Amino acid sequence: MQAHQTVPHLREVIVFLAAAGIIVPFFSRLRVSPVLGFLVLGALIGPYGLGLFADDIGLLRYAVIDDLAGVRPLAELGIVFLLFMIGLELSPDRLWALRRLVFGLGTLQVAITATVIGLIAWGFGNPPAAALILGLGFALSSTAVVMQLLVERRAVASPLGRTSFAILLLQDLAVVPILVLIGLLAARAADDLPIALGLAFATALAAIAGIFVMGRLLLRPLLRLAGATRSPELFMAVTLLTVLGAAAITEWAGLSMALGAFLAGLLLAETEYRHEVEVDIEPFKGLLLGLFFMSVGMGTDLRIVAAGPFWLLASVVGLFAVKAPIIAGLAWAFGLPRHVAVEAGLLLGQGGEFAFVVFVLASASGLLPRDTAQFMLIVTALGMIATPVAAGFARRAGLALERRHAGRAAQRDLLPPRGIADHVIIAGFGRVGQMLARVFDSCNQPYVALDVDPANVAQHRAGGLPVFYGDAGRIEILRRMHAERARAVVVTTDSPLSAQHTVRAVRSRWPHLLVVARARDSAHARRLLECGATEVVPETVEASLQLAARVLEAAGEPAEAVAQSIAQQREFELAKLELEPESSPRRVRQVSE
């Protein structure tokens, strides 16, 4: 009889799925990035966390993952699918538009960062070869962590996302010469370095060209054939073959698998099947990427962290302190806004997943002592774990710099024209305020607008609109808007408390001024009326009435009957607020969304 065979790594897969089912909803409820959750959870259930007590506490054996060698191949596929999804969102034309950032900014970042970190490592007593490897390894950032954070924030297409992606893409390309260099240093064949690098680049370029040629010739007909069968299974199989096939080709050429998947995504982005592919692949990407982050956490030996916390934490902080200013300075020199440059520097300040490959290979080749390599691996893992926290700080720092710059620009031109009269003051220039402004422009009704977001003010002032920075709830600000000569004040701000405060301020100083306020709901409308608003527009009521009118008209009901029914329902709703029928918001219902 054959021995019973279990599915390989079945227990590890079950533990991972159970952990993912708990940690993702839990961290989502706490509004914390799932990336941080997977990293922390990996450290907890890994061989250096609860796994240390598994022999003493038998039940823990069923709740820990101690076979990292079996998990890591699956974990690496998470990066592959992440880069494939990013490629789907781009196109060759958009990528070509980034060439200046990729080959200019990216190349300078790797070269300068590797030089500075290498000199620091040499100053700490490392041999020149080891210092060079440490500099090159730490010059690379984490594509998986950074891009996942940008995807979560929907910022991949933003200036920050494009800059970060350009740098990360060049870093992925730089892995090939770095690995070649390690092999030459280990063999002490420095005289062959130019030849070896040339052969490596030629092989890499041939692989990339082959993927593009084969993709353009075969991909669309193959997908069309799969789609014609109307078989979701066949379409999924063709998609997976495309991703993994391209990844295998680039791995054969000495490049990363992730780069091949990215190229496959670029090719599919030009086809009419990109959206179907994106929906099919998304579950694979999410689960496998989560497994990758957990594997990083599992590789963190908490005993080493506890034995030497000072130097480990100092190294992590020092890595961010070295890389962030270099990246920020280069980004600023390439013409990016200061807040984007600072945020990009902090976001890319960690070590990356390819640093694991570089340091492990260098240790196996005898170029890095084992203890040094293990220490640097822990520093890399801790830096990746700290990245979501650093990204949050980077976001706040970027917003602060952006607002400070916009606030200074707004303060330079705070006052509307002195002769303005019979104008409308719009308190809050969000979507509703902007819609009002367009209506007023079409009717030649003068207006001025106030908003407390300096960036929003600067953007619209650049377009020539009379938008000013200030809190409409302050009487002195309203005086500067010449409220004594205004026709009306329209309060459109999103904050209920801010809206009530503004209504009170206007009514206390100008009791006869018309004040029309946008209300969240009926309860908020009553509070605004109590504060002194002349008219209110409950947006839930008005939006519901407009939606009902569109449905009835589309269903073929007579327009007059629909209008009469909507008017009756409006009067009924307003009667609940103790409004007079003649104060119907028909004149200002455009302020509802």
Coordinates of C-alpha atoms in Angstrom, one line a residue:
M1 CA 0.0 0.0 0.0
Q2 CA 1.1 3.5 -0.7
A3 CA 1.8 5.8 2.2
H4 CA -0.8 8.5 2.6
Q5 CA 0.4 11.7 1.0
T6 CA -0.8 15.1 2.3
V7 CA -1.0 18.3 0.2
P8 CA 2.4 20.0 0.6
H9 CA 2.3 23.0 3.0
L10 CA -1.4 22.5 3.5
R11 CA -1.2 23.5 7.2
E12 CA 0.8 26.6 6.4
V13 CA -1.8 27.6 3.7
I14 CA -4.6 27.1 6.2
V15 CA -2.9 29.1 8.9
F16 CA -2.2 31.9 6.4
L17 CA -5.8 32.0 5.1
A18 CA -7.2 32.0 8.7
A19 CA -4.8 34.8 9.7
A20 CA -5.7 36.9 6.6
G21 CA -9.3 36.5 7.3
I22 CA -8.8 38.0 10.8
I23 CA -6.1 40.6 10.3
V24 CA -7.4 42.4 7.2
P25 CA -10.8 43.2 8.6
F26 CA -9.3 44.0 12.0
F27 CA -6.8 46.5 10.6
S28 CA -9.3 47.9 8.2
R29 CA -11.5 48.7 11.1
L30 CA -8.6 50.4 12.8
R31 CA -7.9 52.3 9.6
V32 CA -4.3 50.9 9.5
S33 CA -2.7 49.6 6.3
P34 CA -3.1 45.8 5.9
V35 CA 0.5 45.8 4.8
L36 CA 1.6 46.6 8.4
G37 CA -0.9 44.0 9.7
F38 CA 0.6 41.3 7.5
L39 CA 4.2 42.2 8.5
V40 CA 3.4 42.2 12.2
L41 CA 1.3 39.0 12.0
G42 CA 4.1 37.3 10.1
A43 CA 6.6 38.2 12.9
L44 CA 4.1 36.9 15.5
I45 CA 3.2 33.5 13.9
G46 CA 6.6 32.9 12.3
P47 CA 9.4 30.6 13.6
Y48 CA 11.0 33.5 15.6
G49 CA 7.7 34.5 17.2
L50 CA 5.3 32.1 18.7
G51 CA 7.1 29.4 16.8
L52 CA 9.8 29.5 19.5
F53 CA 7.3 28.1 22.0
A54 CA 5.7 25.5 19.8
D55 CA 7.7 22.7 21.3
D56 CA 6.6 23.6 24.8
I57 CA 3.0 24.3 24.0
G58 CA 1.7 21.7 21.6
L59 CA -1.3 23.6 20.4
L60 CA 0.9 26.4 19.0
R61 CA 2.1 23.9 16.4
Y62 CA -1.2 24.3 14.6
A63 CA -1.1 28.1 14.7
V64 CA 2.5 28.9 13.5
I65 CA 4.3 28.7 10.2
D66 CA 7.9 27.5 10.6
D67 CA 8.7 26.3 7.0
L68 CA 9.9 29.5 5.4
A69 CA 11.5 27.6 2.5
G70 CA 8.1 26.3 1.4
V71 CA 6.3 29.6 1.8
R72 CA 8.8 32.0 0.0
P73 CA 8.3 30.7 -3.6
L74 CA 4.5 31.3 -3.3
A75 CA 5.2 34.7 -1.5
E76 CA 7.4 35.8 -4.4
L77 CA 4.5 35.4 -6.8
G78 CA 2.7 38.1 -4.9
I79 CA 5.3 40.6 -6.2
V80 CA 4.9 39.2 -9.7
F81 CA 1.1 39.7 -9.7
L82 CA 1.5 43.2 -8.1
L83 CA 3.8 44.4 -10.9
F84 CA 1.5 42.8 -13.5
M85 CA -1.4 44.8 -12.2
I86 CA 0.7 48.0 -12.2
G87 CA 1.6 47.3 -15.8
L88 CA -2.1 46.9 -16.7
E89 CA -2.7 50.5 -15.4
L90 CA 0.1 51.9 -17.6
S91 CA 0.9 51.7 -21.3
P92 CA 4.1 51.8 -23.4
D93 CA 3.3 55.5 -24.2
R94 CA 2.9 56.5 -20.6
L95 CA 6.0 54.5 -19.7
W96 CA 8.0 56.3 -22.4
A97 CA 6.8 59.6 -21.0
L98 CA 8.5 58.6 -17.7
R99 CA 11.9 57.9 -19.3
R100 CA 13.5 61.0 -17.9
L101 CA 12.5 60.0 -14.4
V102 CA 13.4 56.3 -14.9
F103 CA 16.9 56.7 -16.4
G104 CA 17.7 60.1 -15.1
L105 CA 16.3 60.3 -11.5
G106 CA 16.4 56.5 -11.0
T107 CA 20.0 56.1 -12.1
L108 CA 21.3 59.0 -10.0
Q109 CA 19.4 57.7 -7.0
V110 CA 21.0 54.3 -7.1
A111 CA 24.5 55.6 -7.8
I112 CA 24.5 58.4 -5.2
T113 CA 22.8 56.3 -2.5
A114 CA 25.1 53.3 -3.0
T115 CA 28.1 55.6 -2.8
V116 CA 27.1 57.4 0.4
I117 CA 26.0 54.2 2.2
G118 CA 29.1 52.3 1.0
L119 CA 31.4 55.0 2.4
I120 CA 29.5 54.9 5.7
A121 CA 29.9 51.1 5.8
W122 CA 33.6 51.4 5.0
G123 CA 34.0 53.9 7.7
F124 CA 32.5 51.4 10.2
G125 CA 35.3 49.0 9.3
N126 CA 33.8 46.8 6.6
P127 CA 36.2 45.8 3.7
P128 CA 35.8 47.7 0.5
A129 CA 34.0 44.8 -1.3
A130 CA 31.5 44.3 1.6
A131 CA 30.9 48.1 1.8
L132 CA 30.2 48.3 -1.9
I133 CA 27.7 45.4 -1.6
L134 CA 26.0 47.0 1.4
G135 CA 25.7 50.3 -0.4
L136 CA 24.2 48.7 -3.5
G137 CA 21.9 46.5 -1.5
F138 CA 20.5 49.3 0.6
A139 CA 20.2 51.6 -2.5
L140 CA 17.2 49.4 -3.5
S141 CA 13.8 50.1 -2.0
S142 CA 10.8 47.8 -1.6
T143 CA 8.6 47.7 -4.7
A144 CA 6.0 45.5 -3.1
V145 CA 5.5 47.6 0.0
V146 CA 5.7 51.0 -1.6
M147 CA 3.5 50.2 -4.6
Q148 CA 0.9 48.5 -2.4
L149 CA 0.7 51.5 -0.2
L150 CA 0.2 53.7 -3.3
V151 CA -2.4 51.4 -4.7
E152 CA -4.3 51.6 -1.4
R153 CA -4.2 55.4 -1.5
R154 CA -5.1 55.3 -5.2
A155 CA -2.0 57.5 -5.8
V156 CA -0.3 55.4 -8.5
A157 CA -1.1 57.9 -11.2
S158 CA -0.3 61.0 -9.0
P159 CA 3.1 62.8 -9.2
L160 CA 4.2 60.9 -6.1
G161 CA 3.2 57.6 -7.6
R162 CA 4.9 58.3 -11.0
T163 CA 8.1 59.4 -9.3
S164 CA 8.2 56.5 -6.9
F165 CA 7.4 54.0 -9.7
A166 CA 10.1 55.4 -11.9
I167 CA 12.8 55.0 -9.2
L168 CA 11.6 51.5 -8.3
L169 CA 11.6 50.4 -11.9
L170 CA 15.2 51.5 -12.4
Q171 CA 16.1 49.7 -9.2
D172 CA 14.6 46.5 -10.5
L173 CA 16.7 46.9 -13.7
A174 CA 19.8 47.5 -11.5
V175 CA 19.5 44.1 -9.8
V176 CA 21.1 42.4 -12.8
P177 CA 24.4 44.3 -12.8
I178 CA 24.5 44.1 -9.0
L179 CA 24.2 40.3 -9.0
V180 CA 26.8 40.0 -11.8
L181 CA 29.2 42.3 -9.8
I182 CA 28.8 40.0 -6.7
G183 CA 29.8 37.0 -8.8
L184 CA 32.8 38.7 -10.2
L185 CA 33.9 40.0 -6.8
A186 CA 33.6 36.5 -5.4
A187 CA 35.7 35.1 -8.2
R188 CA 38.1 38.1 -8.1
A189 CA 37.6 38.5 -11.8
A190 CA 37.5 42.2 -11.9
D191 CA 39.2 42.4 -15.3
D192 CA 36.2 40.7 -16.8
L193 CA 33.7 43.1 -15.3
P194 CA 33.0 45.2 -18.5
I195 CA 32.5 42.0 -20.6
A196 CA 30.3 40.3 -18.0
L197 CA 28.1 43.4 -17.6
G198 CA 27.8 43.8 -21.4
L199 CA 26.7 40.2 -21.8
A200 CA 24.2 40.6 -19.0
F201 CA 22.7 43.7 -20.5
A202 CA 22.6 42.1 -23.9
T203 CA 20.8 39.1 -22.6
A204 CA 18.3 41.2 -20.6
L205 CA 17.6 43.4 -23.6
A206 CA 17.1 40.4 -25.8
A207 CA 14.6 38.9 -23.3
I208 CA 12.6 42.2 -23.1
A209 CA 12.5 42.6 -26.9
G210 CA 11.4 38.9 -27.2
I211 CA 8.6 39.5 -24.8
F212 CA 7.4 42.5 -26.7
V213 CA 7.6 40.9 -30.1
M214 CA 5.9 37.7 -29.0
G215 CA 3.3 39.6 -27.1
R216 CA 2.3 41.9 -30.0
L217 CA 2.2 39.0 -32.4
L218 CA 0.5 36.3 -30.3
L219 CA -1.2 37.8 -27.3
R220 CA -4.3 39.5 -28.8
P221 CA -5.1 36.5 -31.1
L222 CA -4.7 34.1 -28.2
L223 CA -7.0 36.1 -26.0
R224 CA -9.5 36.5 -28.8
L225 CA -9.6 32.8 -29.2
A226 CA -10.0 32.2 -25.5
G227 CA -12.8 34.8 -25.3
A228 CA -14.6 33.2 -28.3
T229 CA -15.0 30.0 -26.4
R230 CA -16.8 31.8 -23.6
S231 CA -15.0 29.7 -21.1
P232 CA -13.8 31.6 -18.0
E233 CA -11.5 28.8 -17.2
L234 CA -9.7 28.9 -20.5
F235 CA -9.4 32.7 -20.4
M236 CA -8.0 32.5 -16.8
A237 CA -5.5 29.9 -18.0
V238 CA -4.3 32.1 -20.9
T239 CA -3.9 35.1 -18.5
L240 CA -1.9 33.1 -16.0
L241 CA 0.3 31.7 -18.8
T242 CA 1.0 35.2 -20.0
V243 CA 2.0 36.4 -16.6
L244 CA 4.1 33.5 -15.5
G245 CA 5.5 32.9 -19.0
A246 CA 6.9 36.4 -19.2
A247 CA 8.2 36.2 -15.6
A248 CA 10.0 32.9 -16.4
I249 CA 11.6 34.5 -19.5
T250 CA 13.0 37.5 -17.5
E251 CA 14.2 35.2 -14.7
W252 CA 16.1 33.1 -17.3
A253 CA 17.7 36.3 -18.6
G254 CA 18.9 37.2 -15.1
L255 CA 16.3 39.8 -14.5
S256 CA 13.6 39.7 -11.8
M257 CA 10.4 37.8 -12.4
A258 CA 8.5 40.9 -11.4
L259 CA 9.9 42.8 -14.4
G260 CA 8.6 40.2 -16.8
A261 CA 5.2 40.3 -15.2
F262 CA 5.2 44.1 -15.5
L263 CA 6.0 43.8 -19.2
A264 CA 3.1 41.4 -19.7
G265 CA 0.9 43.9 -18.0
L266 CA 2.0 46.6 -20.4
L267 CA 1.2 44.5 -23.4
L268 CA -2.3 43.6 -22.0
A269 CA -2.9 47.3 -21.2
E270 CA -3.2 47.9 -25.0
T271 CA -5.8 45.3 -25.5
E272 CA -9.6 45.4 -25.1
Y273 CA -9.3 42.6 -22.5
R274 CA -7.5 44.5 -19.8
H275 CA -10.5 45.1 -17.5
E276 CA -11.5 41.4 -17.6
V277 CA -8.0 40.4 -16.9
E278 CA -7.7 42.8 -14.0
V279 CA -10.8 41.5 -12.3
D280 CA -9.7 37.9 -12.7
I281 CA -6.2 38.4 -11.4
E282 CA -7.0 40.7 -8.4
P283 CA -7.8 37.9 -5.9
F284 CA -4.5 36.1 -6.7
K285 CA -2.5 39.3 -6.3
G286 CA -4.1 40.2 -3.0
L287 CA -3.6 36.8 -1.3
L288 CA -0.1 36.1 -2.6
L289 CA 1.1 39.6 -1.8
G290 CA -0.2 39.2 1.7
L291 CA 1.8 36.0 2.0
F292 CA 4.9 37.9 0.8
F293 CA 4.5 40.5 3.5
M294 CA 3.9 37.8 6.1
S295 CA 7.1 36.0 4.9
V296 CA 9.1 39.2 5.5
G297 CA 7.7 39.4 9.0
M298 CA 8.4 35.6 9.6
G299 CA 12.1 36.2 8.6
T300 CA 12.5 38.7 11.4
D301 CA 14.4 37.0 14.3
L302 CA 12.9 38.8 17.3
R303 CA 15.7 37.4 19.5
I304 CA 18.3 39.3 17.6
V305 CA 16.1 42.4 17.8
A306 CA 15.8 42.0 21.6
A307 CA 19.5 41.3 22.0
G308 CA 20.6 44.4 20.3
P309 CA 17.7 46.8 19.9
F310 CA 19.7 50.0 19.9
W311 CA 22.0 49.3 16.9
L312 CA 19.2 47.7 14.9
L313 CA 16.8 50.6 15.5
A314 CA 19.6 53.1 14.9
S315 CA 20.5 51.4 11.6
V316 CA 16.8 51.5 10.5
V317 CA 16.5 55.1 11.4
G318 CA 19.9 55.9 9.9
L319 CA 18.9 54.2 6.6
F320 CA 15.8 56.4 6.3
A321 CA 17.9 59.4 7.4
V322 CA 20.4 58.8 4.6
K323 CA 18.1 57.7 1.7
A324 CA 15.2 60.1 2.3
P325 CA 17.3 63.4 1.8
I326 CA 19.1 62.0 -1.2
I327 CA 15.8 61.0 -3.0
A328 CA 14.0 64.1 -1.9
G329 CA 16.9 66.4 -3.1
L330 CA 17.1 64.6 -6.5
A331 CA 13.4 64.7 -7.0
W332 CA 13.3 68.4 -6.2
A333 CA 16.2 69.0 -8.6
F334 CA 14.2 67.2 -11.3
G335 CA 11.5 69.8 -11.0
L336 CA 9.0 68.1 -8.7
P337 CA 7.2 70.1 -6.0
R338 CA 8.9 70.2 -2.7
H339 CA 6.1 68.4 -0.8
V340 CA 6.1 65.6 -3.5
A341 CA 9.9 65.3 -3.2
V342 CA 9.9 65.1 0.6
E343 CA 7.1 62.5 0.6
A344 CA 8.8 60.4 -2.1
G345 CA 12.1 60.5 0.0
L346 CA 10.4 59.2 3.1
L347 CA 8.3 56.6 1.2
L348 CA 11.4 55.1 -0.5
G349 CA 13.7 55.3 2.6
Q350 CA 13.6 51.5 3.4
G351 CA 15.5 48.6 2.1
G352 CA 13.8 46.3 -0.4
E353 CA 13.0 42.7 -1.1
F354 CA 15.9 42.4 -3.5
A355 CA 18.3 43.4 -0.7
F356 CA 17.5 39.9 0.8
V357 CA 18.7 38.4 -2.5
V358 CA 21.9 40.6 -2.6
F359 CA 22.9 40.0 1.0
V360 CA 22.2 36.3 1.0
L361 CA 24.2 35.8 -2.2
A362 CA 27.0 37.9 -0.9
S363 CA 27.1 35.9 2.3
A364 CA 27.1 32.6 0.5
S365 CA 30.0 33.9 -1.8
G366 CA 32.1 34.9 1.3
L367 CA 31.9 38.6 0.6
L368 CA 29.8 39.4 3.7
P369 CA 30.4 37.7 7.1
R370 CA 27.4 35.7 8.2
D371 CA 26.7 37.8 11.3
T372 CA 26.8 41.0 9.2
A373 CA 24.5 39.6 6.6
Q374 CA 22.0 38.5 9.2
F375 CA 22.1 41.9 10.9
M376 CA 21.5 43.6 7.6
L377 CA 18.6 41.3 6.7
I378 CA 17.0 42.2 10.0
V379 CA 17.5 45.9 9.3
T380 CA 15.9 45.4 5.9
A381 CA 12.9 43.6 7.3
L382 CA 12.4 46.2 10.1
G383 CA 12.6 49.0 7.6
M384 CA 9.9 47.3 5.5
I385 CA 7.8 46.9 8.6
A386 CA 8.3 50.5 9.5
T387 CA 7.4 51.8 6.0
P388 CA 3.6 52.1 6.5
V389 CA 4.3 54.2 9.6
A390 CA 6.8 56.3 7.7
A391 CA 4.4 56.6 4.8
G392 CA 1.8 58.1 7.2
F393 CA 4.3 60.6 8.5
A394 CA 5.4 61.4 4.9
R395 CA 1.8 62.0 3.9
R396 CA 1.3 64.4 6.8
A397 CA 4.6 66.2 6.2
G398 CA 3.7 66.5 2.5
L399 CA 0.3 68.0 3.2
A400 CA 1.8 70.4 5.7
L401 CA 4.4 71.7 3.2
E402 CA 1.7 71.9 0.5
R403 CA -0.6 73.9 2.7
R404 CA 2.1 76.2 3.9
H405 CA 3.1 77.0 0.4
A406 CA -0.5 77.4 -0.8
G407 CA -1.3 79.4 2.3
R408 CA 1.4 81.9 1.6
A409 CA 0.2 82.3 -1.9
A410 CA -3.3 82.8 -0.8
Q411 CA -2.3 85.4 1.8
R412 CA -0.6 87.5 -0.8
D413 CA -4.0 88.3 -2.3
L414 CA -6.6 88.2 0.4
L415 CA -9.0 91.1 -0.5
P416 CA -11.6 91.2 -3.2
P417 CA -12.0 94.5 -5.2
R418 CA -13.1 97.4 -3.0
G419 CA -15.9 98.5 -5.3
I420 CA -17.7 95.1 -5.3
A421 CA -21.4 95.2 -4.3
D422 CA -24.6 93.2 -4.7
H423 CA -22.4 90.1 -4.7
V424 CA -22.9 86.6 -3.2
I425 CA -20.5 85.3 -0.7
I426 CA -20.0 81.5 -1.1
A427 CA -18.8 80.0 2.2
G428 CA -17.0 76.8 1.2
F429 CA -15.6 76.1 -2.3
G430 CA -15.9 72.4 -2.7
R431 CA -18.0 70.7 -5.4
V432 CA -21.2 72.4 -4.4
G433 CA -19.5 75.9 -4.2
Q434 CA -17.9 75.4 -7.5
M435 CA -21.2 74.4 -9.1
L436 CA -22.8 77.6 -7.7
A437 CA -20.0 79.6 -9.1
R438 CA -20.6 78.3 -12.6
V439 CA -24.3 79.1 -12.3
F440 CA -23.5 82.6 -11.1
D441 CA -21.0 83.2 -13.9
S442 CA -23.6 82.1 -16.5
C443 CA -26.1 84.7 -14.9
N444 CA -23.4 87.5 -14.6
Q445 CA -24.0 87.4 -10.8
P446 CA -20.8 88.7 -9.0
Y447 CA -19.5 86.5 -6.2
V448 CA -16.6 85.9 -3.9
A449 CA -15.8 82.5 -2.3
L450 CA -14.1 81.6 1.0
D451 CA -12.4 78.3 1.7
V452 CA -10.1 77.0 4.5
D453 CA -8.0 74.7 2.2
P454 CA -5.0 76.6 1.0
A455 CA -4.3 74.1 -1.8
N456 CA -7.8 74.4 -3.1
V457 CA -7.7 78.2 -2.9
A458 CA -4.4 78.3 -4.8
Q459 CA -5.6 76.0 -7.5
H460 CA -8.7 78.0 -8.3
R461 CA -7.0 81.4 -8.0
A462 CA -4.5 80.1 -10.6
G463 CA -7.6 79.7 -12.8
G464 CA -8.6 83.3 -12.2
L465 CA -11.6 82.7 -9.9
P466 CA -12.3 85.1 -7.0
V467 CA -11.6 82.5 -4.3
F468 CA -9.9 83.6 -1.0
Y469 CA -8.4 81.9 2.0
G470 CA -10.4 82.4 5.2
D471 CA -12.9 81.0 7.7
A472 CA -16.4 82.4 6.8
G473 CA -17.3 81.9 10.5
R474 CA -15.1 84.9 11.5
I475 CA -16.8 88.3 11.3
E476 CA -13.6 90.1 10.4
I477 CA -13.1 87.8 7.4
L478 CA -16.7 88.5 6.3
R479 CA -16.0 92.2 6.6
R480 CA -13.1 91.9 4.3
M481 CA -15.5 90.2 1.8
H482 CA -17.7 93.4 2.1
A483 CA -20.6 91.5 3.6
E484 CA -22.3 94.8 4.4
R485 CA -22.8 95.3 0.6
A486 CA -23.5 91.7 -0.3
R487 CA -26.8 90.4 -1.6
A488 CA -26.6 87.0 0.1
V489 CA -24.4 84.4 1.8
V490 CA -24.6 80.8 0.7
V491 CA -23.1 78.3 3.2
T492 CA -22.0 75.1 1.3
T493 CA -19.4 73.7 3.7
D494 CA -19.4 70.0 4.4
S495 CA -18.9 70.3 8.2
P496 CA -22.3 70.7 10.0
L497 CA -20.7 72.5 12.9
S498 CA -18.8 74.9 10.7
A499 CA -22.0 75.6 8.7
Q500 CA -23.9 76.4 12.0
H501 CA -21.0 78.6 13.2
T502 CA -21.0 80.6 9.9
V503 CA -24.8 81.1 10.0
R504 CA -24.6 82.4 13.6
A505 CA -21.8 84.8 12.7
V506 CA -23.6 86.3 9.7
R507 CA -26.9 86.6 11.5
S508 CA -25.3 88.2 14.6
R509 CA -23.7 91.0 12.6
W510 CA -26.0 91.4 9.5
P511 CA -29.5 90.4 10.7
H512 CA -31.2 91.4 7.4
L513 CA -28.8 89.6 5.1
L514 CA -30.2 86.6 3.1
V515 CA -28.5 83.4 4.3
V516 CA -29.1 80.2 2.4
A517 CA -27.5 77.1 3.8
R518 CA -26.9 73.6 2.6
A519 CA -28.0 71.0 5.2
R520 CA -26.9 67.4 5.5
D521 CA -30.4 66.1 6.5
S522 CA -33.6 67.3 8.1
A523 CA -32.2 67.4 11.6
H524 CA -29.3 69.5 10.4
A525 CA -31.7 71.8 8.5
R526 CA -33.6 72.5 11.8
R527 CA -30.4 73.4 13.6
L528 CA -29.5 75.8 10.8
L529 CA -32.9 77.4 11.0
E530 CA -32.5 77.8 14.7
C531 CA -29.1 79.5 14.1
G532 CA -30.8 82.1 11.8
A533 CA -30.6 80.7 8.3
T534 CA -33.2 82.3 6.0
E535 CA -33.5 79.2 3.8
V536 CA -32.1 75.7 4.0
V537 CA -31.7 73.0 1.4
P538 CA -31.6 69.5 2.9
E539 CA -29.4 67.7 0.3
T540 CA -30.9 64.3 1.0
V541 CA -34.4 65.6 0.4
E542 CA -33.5 67.5 -2.8
A543 CA -31.3 64.7 -4.2
S544 CA -34.1 62.2 -3.6
L545 CA -36.7 64.4 -5.3
Q546 CA -34.4 64.9 -8.3
L547 CA -33.7 61.2 -8.6
A548 CA -37.4 60.4 -8.4
A549 CA -38.2 62.9 -11.1
R550 CA -35.6 61.4 -13.4
V551 CA -37.0 57.9 -12.9
L552 CA -40.6 59.0 -13.5
E553 CA -39.7 60.9 -16.6
A554 CA -37.6 58.1 -18.0
A555 CA -40.5 55.7 -17.3
G556 CA -42.8 57.8 -19.5
E557 CA -44.8 59.8 -17.0
P558 CA -46.0 63.2 -18.2
A559 CA -43.6 66.0 -17.3
E560 CA -46.3 68.2 -15.8
A561 CA -47.6 65.4 -13.6
V562 CA -44.1 64.7 -12.4
A563 CA -43.3 68.3 -11.7
Q564 CA -46.6 68.6 -9.7
S565 CA -45.9 65.5 -7.7
I566 CA -42.4 66.6 -6.9
A567 CA -43.5 70.0 -5.8
Q568 CA -46.1 68.5 -3.5
Q569 CA -43.6 66.2 -1.9
R570 CA -41.1 69.1 -1.5
E571 CA -43.7 71.2 0.3
F572 CA -44.6 68.2 2.5
E573 CA -40.9 67.7 3.5
L574 CA -40.4 71.4 4.1
A575 CA -43.5 71.6 6.2
K576 CA -41.8 69.2 8.6
L577 CA -39.1 71.9 9.0
E578 CA -41.8 74.5 9.7
L579 CA -40.9 76.3 6.5
E580 CA -43.4 78.4 4.7
P581 CA -44.4 77.1 1.2
E582 CA -43.2 80.2 -0.4
S583 CA -39.7 79.6 1.0
S584 CA -39.4 76.6 -1.3
P585 CA -35.7 76.1 -2.3
R586 CA -36.5 76.2 -6.0
R587 CA -34.3 79.3 -6.4
V588 CA -31.3 77.7 -4.8
R589 CA -31.8 74.0 -5.2
Q590 CA -28.8 74.0 -7.6
V591 CA -26.6 73.8 -4.5
S592 CA -27.6 70.3 -3.8
E593 CA -25.3 67.6 -5.2

